[in-house]
Coordinates of C-alpha atoms in Angstrom, one line a residue:
Chain A
X1 CA -32.0 -5.0 29.0
X2 CA -31.5 -7.1 32.0
X3 CA -31.0 -10.2 29.9
X4 CA -27.2 -9.7 29.9
X5 CA -25.3 -12.9 30.3
X6 CA -22.7 -12.8 33.1
X7 CA -20.7 -15.8 31.9
X8 CA -20.3 -18.4 29.2
X9 CA -22.9 -21.1 29.6
X10 CA -22.3 -22.8 26.2
X11 CA -22.1 -26.5 26.3
X12 CA -21.6 -27.3 22.6
X13 CA -19.3 -26.1 19.8
X14 CA -22.4 -25.4 17.8
X15 CA -23.7 -23.0 20.4
X16 CA -20.4 -21.1 20.3
X17 CA -20.7 -20.6 16.6
X18 CA -24.2 -19.1 16.7
X19 CA -24.3 -15.8 14.9
X20 CA -26.4 -13.9 17.4
X21 CA -25.1 -14.7 20.8
X22 CA -27.8 -13.0 22.8
X23 CA -31.4 -12.0 22.1
X24 CA -30.3 -8.4 22.8
X25 CA -27.8 -8.4 19.9
X26 CA -30.5 -9.7 17.6
X27 CA -32.8 -7.0 18.8
X28 CA -30.4 -4.2 18.3
X29 CA -29.4 -5.5 14.9
X30 CA -33.0 -5.4 13.8
X31 CA -33.4 -1.8 15.2
X32 CA -30.3 -0.8 13.3
X33 CA -31.5 -2.3 10.0
X34 CA -35.0 -0.7 10.4
X35 CA -33.3 2.6 11.0
X36 CA -31.0 2.1 8.0
X37 CA -34.0 1.6 5.7
X38 CA -36.4 4.1 7.3
X39 CA -34.2 7.2 7.8
X40 CA -32.6 7.9 4.4
X41 CA -35.6 9.8 2.9
X42 CA -35.1 12.4 5.6
X43 CA -31.4 12.9 4.8
X44 CA -29.9 15.4 2.4
X45 CA -28.2 14.4 -0.9
X46 CA -24.7 15.0 0.3
X47 CA -25.2 12.8 3.4
X48 CA -26.7 10.1 1.1
X49 CA -23.7 10.4 -1.2
X50 CA -21.3 9.9 1.7
X51 CA -23.5 6.9 2.9
X52 CA -23.3 5.3 -0.6
X53 CA -19.6 5.7 -0.7
X54 CA -19.4 4.1 2.8
X55 CA -21.6 1.2 1.6
X56 CA -19.4 0.6 -1.5
X57 CA -16.3 0.8 0.7
X58 CA -17.7 -1.7 3.1
X59 CA -18.1 -4.3 0.4
X60 CA -14.6 -3.7 -0.9
X61 CA -13.1 -3.8 2.7
X62 CA -15.0 -7.0 3.5
X63 CA -13.2 -8.5 0.4
X64 CA -9.8 -7.4 1.5
X65 CA -10.4 -8.5 5.1
X66 CA -11.2 -12.1 3.9
X67 CA -7.9 -12.2 2.1
X68 CA -5.6 -10.2 4.4
X69 CA -7.4 -10.3 7.8
X70 CA -8.6 -13.9 7.8
X71 CA -6.2 -15.7 5.5
X72 CA -3.1 -13.5 6.2
X73 CA -2.2 -12.9 2.5
X74 CA -1.1 -9.3 2.2
X75 CA -2.5 -7.7 -1.0
X76 CA -1.4 -4.3 -2.3
X77 CA -3.5 -4.8 -5.4
X78 CA -7.0 -4.4 -4.1
X79 CA -7.5 -1.1 -5.8
X80 CA -6.7 -2.6 -9.2
X81 CA -9.2 -5.5 -8.6
X82 CA -11.9 -2.9 -7.8
X83 CA -10.9 -1.3 -11.1
X84 CA -11.3 -4.6 -13.0
X85 CA -14.8 -5.0 -11.5
X86 CA -15.7 -1.4 -12.5
X87 CA -14.4 -1.8 -16.1
X88 CA -15.9 -5.3 -16.5
X89 CA -19.3 -4.1 -15.4
X90 CA -19.1 -0.9 -17.6
X91 CA -18.1 -3.0 -20.6
X92 CA -20.8 -5.6 -20.1
X93 CA -23.6 -3.0 -19.6
X94 CA -22.5 -0.3 -22.0
X95 CA -20.9 -2.2 -24.9
X96 CA -22.7 -5.6 -24.7
X97 CA -26.0 -4.3 -23.5
X98 CA -26.3 -6.7 -20.6
X99 CA -28.8 -5.8 -17.9
X100 CA -27.1 -4.4 -14.8
X101 CA -28.3 -7.1 -12.4
X102 CA -26.7 -9.8 -14.5
X103 CA -23.6 -7.7 -15.2
X104 CA -23.0 -7.1 -11.5
X105 CA -22.3 -10.8 -10.5
X106 CA -20.6 -11.3 -13.9
X107 CA -18.2 -8.4 -13.0
X108 CA -17.6 -10.1 -9.7
X109 CA -16.8 -13.4 -11.3
X110 CA -14.5 -11.8 -13.9
X111 CA -12.6 -10.1 -11.1
X112 CA -12.5 -13.3 -9.1
X113 CA -10.9 -15.0 -12.1
X114 CA -8.2 -12.3 -12.3
X115 CA -7.8 -12.5 -8.5
X116 CA -7.1 -16.2 -8.8
X117 CA -4.6 -15.7 -11.6
X118 CA -2.7 -13.2 -9.5
X119 CA -3.1 -15.4 -6.4
X120 CA -1.2 -18.3 -8.0
X121 CA 2.2 -16.8 -6.9
X122 CA 0.9 -17.0 -3.3
X123 CA 1.6 -20.7 -3.2
X124 CA 5.3 -20.1 -3.3
X125 CA 5.5 -16.6 -1.8
X126 CA 4.8 -15.4 1.6
X127 CA 4.6 -12.2 3.6
X128 CA 6.8 -9.5 2.1
X129 CA 7.4 -11.3 -1.2
X130 CA 3.7 -11.7 -1.7
X131 CA 3.1 -8.1 -0.9
X132 CA 5.6 -7.1 -3.6
X133 CA 4.0 -9.5 -6.1
X134 CA 0.6 -8.0 -5.5
X135 CA 2.2 -4.6 -5.9
X136 CA 3.4 -5.7 -9.3
X137 CA -0.1 -6.9 -10.1
X138 CA -1.4 -3.4 -9.3
X139 CA 1.0 -1.8 -11.7
X140 CA 0.4 -4.3 -14.5
X141 CA -3.4 -4.0 -14.2
X142 CA -3.1 -0.2 -14.2
X143 CA -1.0 -0.4 -17.4
X144 CA -3.6 -2.6 -19.0
X145 CA -6.4 -0.2 -18.0
X146 CA -4.6 2.6 -19.7
X147 CA -3.6 0.7 -22.8
X148 CA -6.6 -1.7 -23.6
X149 CA -8.4 1.2 -25.1
X150 CA -11.0 -0.9 -26.9
X151 CA -12.4 -1.9 -23.6
X152 CA -11.5 0.8 -21.2
X153 CA -11.3 3.9 -23.5
X154 CA -7.9 4.6 -21.9
X155 CA -7.1 7.8 -20.0
X156 CA -10.1 9.6 -21.5
X157 CA -12.4 7.6 -19.2
X158 CA -15.5 5.5 -19.8
X159 CA -19.0 6.8 -19.4
X160 CA -21.3 4.5 -17.4
X161 CA -25.1 4.8 -17.1
X162 CA -27.0 4.5 -13.9
X163 CA -28.2 1.0 -13.4
X164 CA -31.8 0.1 -14.3
X165 CA -34.0 -2.8 -13.5
X166 CA -37.2 -3.5 -15.5
X167 CA -37.6 0.1 -16.4
X168 CA -36.8 1.4 -12.9
X169 CA -33.6 3.5 -12.9
X170 CA -31.5 4.0 -9.8
X171 CA -30.7 7.6 -10.8
X172 CA -30.9 9.5 -7.5
X173 CA -28.7 9.2 -4.4
X174 CA -31.7 7.9 -2.4
X175 CA -32.6 5.1 -4.9
X176 CA -28.9 4.2 -5.1
X177 CA -28.7 4.1 -1.4
X178 CA -31.2 1.3 -1.1
X179 CA -29.3 -0.7 -3.8
X180 CA -25.9 -0.2 -2.2
X181 CA -27.1 -0.8 1.4
X182 CA -28.9 -4.0 0.5
X183 CA -25.9 -5.4 -1.3
X184 CA -23.6 -4.3 1.6
X185 CA -25.9 -6.1 4.1
X186 CA -25.8 -9.3 1.9
X187 CA -22.0 -9.1 1.6
X188 CA -21.7 -8.7 5.4
X189 CA -23.9 -11.6 6.1
X190 CA -22.2 -13.7 3.5
X191 CA -18.8 -12.9 4.9
X192 CA -19.9 -13.6 8.5
X193 CA -21.1 -17.0 7.3
X194 CA -18.2 -17.9 5.2
X195 CA -15.9 -17.3 8.1
X196 CA -17.7 -19.9 10.2
X197 CA -17.8 -22.6 7.6
X198 CA -15.0 -25.1 6.7
X199 CA -13.3 -22.7 4.2
X200 CA -13.4 -19.9 6.8
X201 CA -11.7 -22.1 9.4
X202 CA -9.2 -23.2 6.8
X203 CA -8.4 -19.5 6.1
X204 CA -7.8 -18.8 9.7
X205 CA -5.7 -21.9 10.1
X206 CA -3.6 -20.8 7.1
X207 CA -3.1 -17.3 8.6
X208 CA -2.2 -18.6 12.1
X209 CA 0.3 -21.3 11.1
X210 CA 0.2 -22.5 7.6
X211 CA 2.5 -25.5 8.2
X212 CA 0.2 -26.9 10.9
X213 CA -2.8 -26.1 8.6
X214 CA -1.2 -28.2 5.9
X215 CA -0.4 -31.0 8.4
X216 CA -4.1 -31.0 9.5
X217 CA -5.2 -31.6 5.9
X218 CA -5.9 -28.1 4.7
X219 CA -5.1 -27.9 1.0
X220 CA -3.1 -24.7 1.0
X221 CA -3.2 -24.0 -2.7
X222 CA -6.9 -24.5 -2.9
X223 CA -7.9 -22.4 0.0
X224 CA -5.5 -19.6 -0.7
X225 CA -6.9 -19.4 -4.2
X226 CA -10.4 -19.5 -2.8
X227 CA -9.6 -16.6 -0.5
X228 CA -8.3 -14.7 -3.5
X229 CA -11.5 -15.5 -5.4
X230 CA -13.8 -14.5 -2.6
X231 CA -11.9 -11.3 -2.0
X232 CA -11.7 -10.3 -5.6
X233 CA -15.4 -11.2 -6.1
X234 CA -16.4 -8.6 -3.5
X235 CA -13.9 -6.2 -4.9
X236 CA -15.5 -6.6 -8.3
X237 CA -19.0 -6.0 -6.9
X238 CA -17.7 -2.9 -5.1
X239 CA -16.1 -1.7 -8.4
X240 CA -19.2 -2.3 -10.4
X241 CA -21.4 -0.4 -7.9
X242 CA -18.8 2.4 -7.8
X243 CA -18.6 2.7 -11.6
X244 CA -22.4 3.0 -12.1
X245 CA -22.6 5.5 -9.3
X246 CA -19.9 8.0 -10.3
X247 CA -20.8 7.5 -14.0
X248 CA -17.3 8.1 -15.5
X249 CA -14.3 5.9 -14.7
X250 CA -10.7 6.5 -15.6
X251 CA -7.6 4.4 -14.6
X252 CA -6.7 7.2 -12.2
X253 CA -9.5 6.0 -9.9
X254 CA -7.8 2.7 -9.2
X255 CA -4.2 3.5 -8.4
X256 CA -2.0 2.1 -5.7
X257 CA -3.4 4.9 -3.4
X258 CA -6.8 3.1 -3.4
X259 CA -5.2 -0.2 -2.5
X260 CA -3.4 1.5 0.4
X261 CA -6.6 3.1 1.5
X262 CA -8.4 -0.2 1.6
X263 CA -5.5 -1.7 3.6
X264 CA -5.8 1.2 6.0
X265 CA -9.5 0.6 6.4
X266 CA -9.0 -3.0 7.6
X267 CA -6.1 -2.1 9.8
X268 CA -7.9 0.8 11.4
X269 CA -11.2 -1.2 11.6
X270 CA -9.6 -4.4 12.8
X271 CA -8.1 -7.2 10.8
X272 CA -9.9 -10.5 11.1
X273 CA -13.1 -9.0 12.3
X274 CA -16.1 -8.6 10.0
X275 CA -17.3 -5.6 11.9
X276 CA -13.8 -4.1 11.5
X277 CA -14.4 -3.7 7.8
X278 CA -17.5 -1.7 8.5
X279 CA -15.9 0.5 11.1
X280 CA -12.8 1.0 8.9
X281 CA -14.9 1.9 5.8
X282 CA -16.9 4.4 7.7
X283 CA -13.8 5.9 9.2
X284 CA -11.8 6.2 6.0
X285 CA -14.7 7.6 3.9
X286 CA -15.6 10.1 6.6
X287 CA -12.0 11.3 7.3
X288 CA -11.6 13.3 4.1
X289 CA -15.1 14.7 4.3
X290 CA -14.6 15.9 7.8
X291 CA -11.2 17.4 7.0
X292 CA -12.8 19.1 4.0
X293 CA -15.5 20.7 6.1
X294 CA -13.0 21.8 8.8
X295 CA -10.7 23.3 6.2
X296 CA -13.7 24.9 4.5
X297 CA -14.7 26.5 7.9
X298 CA -11.1 27.7 8.5
X299 CA -10.6 29.1 5.0
X300 CA -12.2 32.4 6.1
X301 CA -9.3 32.9 8.5
X302 CA -6.6 31.1 6.6
X303 CA -7.2 31.4 2.8
X304 CA -4.0 29.3 2.3
X305 CA -5.6 26.2 3.7
X306 CA -7.5 25.4 0.5
X307 CA -4.3 25.0 -1.4
X308 CA -2.8 22.8 1.2
X309 CA -5.8 20.6 1.6
X310 CA -4.3 17.7 -0.4
X311 CA -1.2 17.8 1.7
X312 CA -3.1 18.0 5.0
X313 CA -5.3 15.1 3.9
X314 CA -2.3 13.0 3.1
X315 CA -0.5 13.8 6.3
X316 CA -3.5 13.2 8.5
X317 CA -4.0 9.9 6.8
X318 CA -0.4 8.9 7.5
X319 CA -0.4 10.0 11.1
X320 CA -3.7 8.2 11.8
X321 CA -2.3 5.0 10.4
X322 CA 0.9 5.3 12.4
X323 CA -1.1 6.2 15.6
X324 CA -3.4 3.2 15.2
X325 CA -0.5 0.8 14.5
X326 CA 1.4 2.0 17.5
X327 CA -1.4 2.5 20.0
X328 CA -4.3 0.3 18.9
X329 CA -2.8 -2.4 16.7
X330 CA -6.0 -4.5 16.8
X331 CA -8.1 -1.6 15.5
X332 CA -11.5 -0.2 16.3
X333 CA -13.2 -3.7 16.4
X334 CA -11.1 -4.4 19.5
X335 CA -12.0 -1.1 21.1
X336 CA -15.7 -1.9 20.4
X337 CA -15.4 -5.2 22.1
X338 CA -13.8 -3.6 25.1
X339 CA -16.7 -1.1 25.3
X340 CA -19.3 -3.8 25.0
X341 CA -17.5 -5.8 27.7
X342 CA -17.5 -2.8 30.0
X343 CA -21.2 -2.3 29.7
X344 CA -22.0 -5.9 30.1
X345 CA -22.0 -5.9 33.8
X346 CA -22.6 -2.2 34.3
X347 CA -23.0 -0.7 36.9
X348 CA -21.5 -3.7 38.8
X349 CA -18.4 -4.1 36.8
X350 CA -16.4 -5.6 39.7
Chain B
X1 CA 24.4 1.7 -32.6
X2 CA 24.9 5.3 -31.3
X3 CA 21.3 5.3 -30.1
X4 CA 21.9 2.0 -28.3
X5 CA 25.0 3.3 -26.5
X6 CA 23.3 6.5 -25.6
X7 CA 20.4 4.5 -24.0
X8 CA 23.0 2.3 -22.3
X9 CA 24.7 5.3 -20.7
X10 CA 21.4 6.9 -19.5
X11 CA 20.4 3.5 -18.2
X12 CA 23.6 3.1 -16.2
X13 CA 23.1 6.6 -14.7
X14 CA 19.6 5.9 -13.6
X15 CA 20.5 2.4 -12.6
X16 CA 23.3 3.6 -10.4
X17 CA 20.8 5.8 -8.5
X18 CA 18.5 2.8 -8.3
X19 CA 21.4 0.9 -6.9
X20 CA 22.0 3.6 -4.2
X21 CA 18.4 3.6 -3.1
X22 CA 18.3 -0.2 -3.3
X23 CA 21.4 -0.3 -1.0
X24 CA 19.5 1.5 1.7
X25 CA 16.5 -0.7 1.2
X26 CA 18.5 -3.9 1.4
X27 CA 20.3 -2.6 4.5
X28 CA 17.1 -2.0 6.4
X29 CA 15.8 -5.4 5.3
X30 CA 18.9 -7.2 6.3
X31 CA 19.4 -5.6 9.6
X32 CA 15.8 -5.1 10.8
X33 CA 13.7 -7.3 8.6
X34 CA 11.5 -4.4 7.5
X35 CA 10.4 -3.6 4.0
X36 CA 10.6 0.1 3.7
X37 CA 7.9 1.6 1.5
X38 CA 9.1 5.1 2.3
X39 CA 12.5 4.8 0.7
X40 CA 11.3 6.9 -2.3
X41 CA 10.2 9.6 0.1
X42 CA 13.6 9.6 1.8
X43 CA 15.0 10.3 -1.7
X44 CA 12.5 13.1 -2.2
X45 CA 13.3 14.7 1.2
X46 CA 17.0 14.6 0.4
X47 CA 16.5 16.3 -2.9
X48 CA 14.3 19.0 -1.3
X49 CA 16.6 19.7 1.7
X50 CA 19.7 20.2 -0.5
X51 CA 17.7 22.3 -2.9
X52 CA 16.5 24.5 -0.1
X53 CA 20.0 24.9 1.2
X54 CA 21.3 25.9 -2.2
X55 CA 18.6 28.1 -3.6
X56 CA 17.0 29.5 -0.5
X57 CA 19.9 29.9 1.9
X58 CA 22.5 30.3 -0.9
X59 CA 25.0 27.9 0.5
X60 CA 27.6 26.6 -2.0
X61 CA 26.5 23.3 -3.4
X62 CA 29.2 21.1 -1.9
X63 CA 28.7 22.4 1.6
X64 CA 25.0 22.0 1.1
X65 CA 25.6 18.5 0.0
X66 CA 27.4 17.5 3.2
X67 CA 24.8 19.4 5.3
X68 CA 22.1 17.4 3.5
X69 CA 23.9 14.2 4.5
X70 CA 23.9 15.3 8.1
X71 CA 20.2 16.3 8.0
X72 CA 19.2 13.0 6.5
X73 CA 21.1 11.0 9.1
X74 CA 19.4 12.9 11.9
X75 CA 16.0 12.4 10.3
X76 CA 16.7 8.7 9.9
X77 CA 17.5 8.5 13.6
X78 CA 14.3 10.4 14.6
X79 CA 12.1 8.2 12.4
X80 CA 13.6 5.0 13.7
X81 CA 13.1 6.1 17.3
X82 CA 9.6 7.4 17.0
X83 CA 7.9 5.2 14.5
X84 CA 9.8 2.0 14.0
X85 CA 11.0 1.0 17.4
X86 CA 7.5 0.5 18.9
X87 CA 6.8 -1.9 16.1
X88 CA 9.5 -4.4 16.9
X89 CA 7.8 -7.8 16.9
X90 CA 4.6 -6.7 15.2
X91 CA 3.3 -8.6 12.2
X92 CA 4.7 -7.9 8.7
X93 CA 1.5 -6.1 7.5
X94 CA 1.6 -3.7 10.3
X95 CA 5.2 -2.7 9.6
X96 CA 4.4 -2.4 5.9
X97 CA 1.5 -0.1 6.6
X98 CA 3.6 1.9 9.1
X99 CA 6.2 2.7 6.4
X100 CA 3.4 3.5 4.0
X101 CA 2.0 5.9 6.6
X102 CA 5.4 7.3 7.1
X103 CA 5.7 8.0 3.3
X104 CA 2.4 9.9 3.5
X105 CA 3.6 12.0 6.4
X106 CA 6.9 12.8 4.6
X107 CA 5.0 13.8 1.4
X108 CA 2.7 16.0 3.5
X109 CA 5.6 17.7 5.2
X110 CA 7.3 18.4 1.9
X111 CA 4.1 19.8 0.4
X112 CA 3.5 22.0 3.4
X113 CA 7.0 23.4 3.4
X114 CA 7.8 23.7 -0.3
X115 CA 4.4 23.5 -2.1
X116 CA 3.4 21.4 -5.0
X117 CA 5.2 23.2 -7.8
X118 CA 8.1 21.8 -9.8
X119 CA 11.4 23.2 -8.7
X120 CA 14.8 23.1 -10.4
X121 CA 18.3 23.2 -9.0
X122 CA 20.4 26.2 -10.1
X123 CA 23.0 25.2 -12.6
X124 CA 25.7 23.4 -10.6
X125 CA 27.5 21.2 -13.0
X126 CA 28.9 22.7 -16.3
X127 CA 26.5 22.2 -19.1
X128 CA 29.3 21.5 -21.6
X129 CA 28.8 17.9 -22.6
X130 CA 31.7 15.5 -22.8
X131 CA 32.3 13.5 -25.9
X132 CA 33.2 9.9 -25.4
X133 CA 33.7 8.6 -28.9
X134 CA 30.3 8.5 -30.5
X135 CA 28.3 9.2 -27.4
X136 CA 27.7 12.5 -25.7
X137 CA 27.4 12.6 -21.9
X138 CA 26.4 15.6 -19.9
X139 CA 28.6 16.3 -16.9
X140 CA 25.9 15.9 -14.3
X141 CA 25.5 12.3 -15.4
X142 CA 29.2 11.6 -14.8
X143 CA 29.1 13.2 -11.4
X144 CA 26.1 11.2 -10.3
X145 CA 27.5 7.9 -11.5
X146 CA 30.8 8.7 -9.9
X147 CA 29.2 9.5 -6.6
X148 CA 26.8 6.6 -6.7
X149 CA 29.7 4.2 -7.2
X150 CA 31.8 6.0 -4.6
X151 CA 29.1 5.5 -2.0
X152 CA 28.5 2.0 -3.0
X153 CA 32.2 1.3 -2.6
X154 CA 32.4 3.1 0.7
X155 CA 29.6 1.1 2.2
X156 CA 30.9 -2.1 0.9
X157 CA 34.2 -1.4 2.6
X158 CA 32.3 -0.2 5.7
X159 CA 30.4 -3.5 6.0
X160 CA 33.6 -5.5 5.4
X161 CA 36.1 -3.9 7.7
X162 CA 34.6 -1.4 10.2
X163 CA 33.5 -2.8 13.5
X164 CA 30.1 -1.2 13.2
X165 CA 29.7 -2.8 9.7
X166 CA 30.6 -6.2 11.1
X167 CA 28.2 -5.7 14.0
X168 CA 25.5 -4.9 11.5
X169 CA 26.2 -8.1 9.6
X170 CA 26.1 -10.0 12.8
X171 CA 22.7 -8.5 13.7
X172 CA 21.4 -9.4 10.3
X173 CA 22.7 -12.9 10.7
X174 CA 21.3 -13.7 14.1
X175 CA 19.9 -11.1 16.5
X176 CA 20.0 -13.2 19.6
X177 CA 23.6 -14.2 19.0
X178 CA 24.6 -10.6 18.3
X179 CA 22.9 -9.5 21.5
X180 CA 24.7 -12.1 23.6
X181 CA 28.0 -10.9 22.0
X182 CA 27.4 -7.4 23.5
X183 CA 26.2 -5.7 20.3
X184 CA 23.4 -3.2 20.9
X185 CA 20.8 -4.2 18.5
X186 CA 18.9 -1.0 19.0
X187 CA 21.9 1.0 18.0
X188 CA 22.3 -1.1 14.9
X189 CA 18.7 -0.7 13.9
X190 CA 19.1 3.1 14.3
X191 CA 22.2 3.0 12.2
X192 CA 20.5 1.0 9.5
X193 CA 17.8 3.7 9.1
X194 CA 20.4 6.5 9.2
X195 CA 22.4 4.9 6.4
X196 CA 19.3 4.1 4.4
X197 CA 18.1 7.7 4.6
X198 CA 21.6 9.0 3.8
X199 CA 22.1 7.0 0.6
X200 CA 18.6 7.7 -0.6
X201 CA 19.1 11.4 0.1
X202 CA 22.3 11.4 -1.9
X203 CA 20.5 9.7 -4.7
X204 CA 17.8 12.3 -4.4
X205 CA 20.3 15.2 -4.7
X206 CA 21.7 13.8 -8.0
X207 CA 18.3 12.8 -9.4
X208 CA 17.1 16.3 -8.6
X209 CA 20.0 17.7 -10.5
X210 CA 19.2 15.5 -13.5
X211 CA 15.4 16.1 -13.5
X212 CA 13.1 18.5 -11.8
X213 CA 12.3 18.2 -8.1
X214 CA 8.7 17.5 -7.2
X215 CA 6.6 15.3 -5.0
X216 CA 6.5 12.5 -7.6
X217 CA 10.1 11.8 -6.9
X218 CA 8.7 9.5 -4.2
X219 CA 7.5 7.0 -6.9
X220 CA 11.1 6.3 -7.5
X221 CA 11.0 4.2 -4.3
X222 CA 8.4 1.8 -5.7
X223 CA 10.6 1.2 -8.8
X224 CA 13.4 0.0 -6.5
X225 CA 11.3 -3.2 -5.7
X226 CA 12.1 -4.9 -9.0
X227 CA 15.8 -4.1 -8.5
X228 CA 16.0 -5.6 -5.0
X229 CA 13.9 -8.6 -5.9
X230 CA 16.1 -9.2 -8.9
X231 CA 19.3 -9.0 -6.9
X232 CA 17.9 -10.8 -3.8
X233 CA 16.3 -8.9 -1.0
X234 CA 19.2 -9.3 1.5
X235 CA 22.2 -9.0 -0.8
X236 CA 24.2 -5.8 -1.1
X237 CA 26.0 -6.8 -4.4
X238 CA 22.5 -7.9 -5.5
X239 CA 21.2 -4.4 -5.0
X240 CA 23.9 -2.9 -7.1
X241 CA 23.6 -5.4 -9.9
X242 CA 19.8 -5.4 -9.8
X243 CA 19.7 -1.6 -9.8
X244 CA 21.9 -1.4 -12.9
X245 CA 20.0 -4.1 -14.8
X246 CA 16.6 -2.5 -14.1
X247 CA 18.0 1.0 -15.0
X248 CA 19.3 -0.3 -18.3
X249 CA 16.2 -2.3 -19.0
X250 CA 14.1 0.7 -18.4
X251 CA 16.2 2.9 -20.7
X252 CA 16.0 0.3 -23.5
X253 CA 12.3 -0.2 -23.3
X254 CA 11.9 3.6 -23.1
X255 CA 14.0 3.9 -26.3
X256 CA 12.8 1.0 -28.4
X257 CA 9.4 -0.1 -27.3
X258 CA 7.6 3.0 -26.0
X259 CA 7.6 4.8 -29.4
X260 CA 5.8 1.8 -30.8
X261 CA 3.0 1.4 -28.2
X262 CA 2.7 5.0 -27.1
X263 CA 4.4 5.3 -23.7
X264 CA 4.1 3.7 -20.3
X265 CA 5.9 0.4 -21.0
X266 CA 9.0 1.8 -19.4
X267 CA 7.2 2.0 -16.1
X268 CA 5.5 -1.4 -16.1
X269 CA 8.2 -3.6 -17.6
X270 CA 10.3 -3.8 -14.5
X271 CA 7.3 -5.1 -12.6
X272 CA 6.7 -7.8 -15.3
X273 CA 10.3 -8.8 -14.8
X274 CA 9.6 -8.8 -11.0
X275 CA 6.7 -11.2 -11.4
X276 CA 8.7 -13.5 -13.6
X277 CA 11.6 -13.6 -11.1
X278 CA 9.2 -14.2 -8.2
X279 CA 7.7 -17.2 -10.1
X280 CA 11.0 -18.6 -11.2
X281 CA 13.6 -17.7 -8.6
X282 CA 12.0 -16.0 -5.6
X283 CA 15.2 -15.2 -3.8
X284 CA 16.8 -13.4 -6.7
X285 CA 20.4 -13.8 -8.0
X286 CA 22.2 -13.4 -4.7
X287 CA 19.6 -13.6 -1.9
X288 CA 19.8 -16.3 0.7
X289 CA 17.1 -18.9 0.5
X290 CA 15.1 -19.2 3.6
X291 CA 14.6 -22.8 4.6
X292 CA 11.7 -23.3 7.0
X293 CA 11.9 -26.1 9.5
X294 CA 9.0 -27.4 11.5

């Protein structure tokens, strides 16, 4: 591609906001999407399973990135919100007999409602205090998931069927892949677009300096709640997809550990970058799988390693978070930009 | 009435350990402005180190207890130097995540060294209970309350009278001014982490003597949040009062409400209290209110 641009030739604000800055980026995106839809039939079930988990995680991570990365409101309760989406969808489909494609957005809306309720304290609380308030939300929702047995079936877990649409059931990994990936692409495009609209600019203004944002006429309460709503809506959709994929959900699937994992995703991927959510989701889903295959390979030599797997996973997770925070605080999205910038003028970088 | 008093006593015991852990927590927050999500893991490490010294190396308990204190201080120093110091000036969320990562690493280290099974301390305190009127208290409870209050008193005196304690309060108050008065802020940060690890470790030793020792001791750290929010994030008396109140509240709900609804309320009620406090009085009983000026 010789069509690389060597400088900024934009003359209007509108040009700067264009989604696809170059024709090349549009081209590669199309190539990527075509590959995404064309390749799966040639992949094994395990690979497809991992891809589905990544797709679901991308949707959840996009939600958290809107709230934490773009609006600067730290949430330690994202796992619980995903749980609300999962249970809402399971209840609507299994107990109320609602079709999946209506239940999915409904689950998102119900979660958005919960998110807004727990977002109300954010008007008075900032930073650390808000983090602790969302931590409390996490524990309270977990308690409700265990004790509202009429809806959630408590610790025994709730069975959920595969989704079906007009007699077509998404009952294999491959069929589910197309469902998940389509929704993940829609979520990514939606987030990309929200970020460059008025609410998106208001979110960023709140993150960067909320006092100046308020002075400029951004209604803090309204936009913070909106960020909570968007974020939880995506969490709810991710939860719904997850519930129908794994087919049995228990409160143990939505603990504080999940919330932390999602936070790790956006930190490792890059906060405040849409592409960061995707990188982070891929990284955090692949990490345990890679570790598992390594420890499986080593178990011939060190039989002990299977027992220690949980500990090793936990420790690697912690070390990677610390390493990223200390050495690459802006995450993989930043590294990606550096790589792109390097190749822009290659081989005449100077 | 007897039942009530019994609950009150066990609430005070657990509450005093909460207060100890909360003390370390508040100290770190006050001196360095960091919320430490690994405080519970500090407690767990303290419990395991002392247990290993007692049951694997057969060192008498009291010597092991003081050795544990030394080990925790050193660990606190290492953690501050390697993980926390590069983070000075980073945004809050990074620091929160760093301490969460730290807690994972500590949990992993404990699992690798000691395995996932429950462990118990050999019997150290006499099992003959002491009768105080209508209520019966086991000796380990009395020891742990005694030590918790001893440490709380020692540190209160330390902050009030020793030059290091005064330097710490100065740093907490205004880092720039403290620096210009010749106080080494780095040294104070390290000291804060050492003391926090130390008090959590002591709490862990006693909690380990009361209950079994396993990795879930780390969850204790999360329960300290309601205590510190209730007392005020940056107030040492607040940590003590908040710890005791949350401990008693937990024991009472455990005794009276849990049998009615089938368990679990004890764990969640402190967090409900937390949300209410945050809504009504965000800076707790004794915390200083931050006033933001443009």
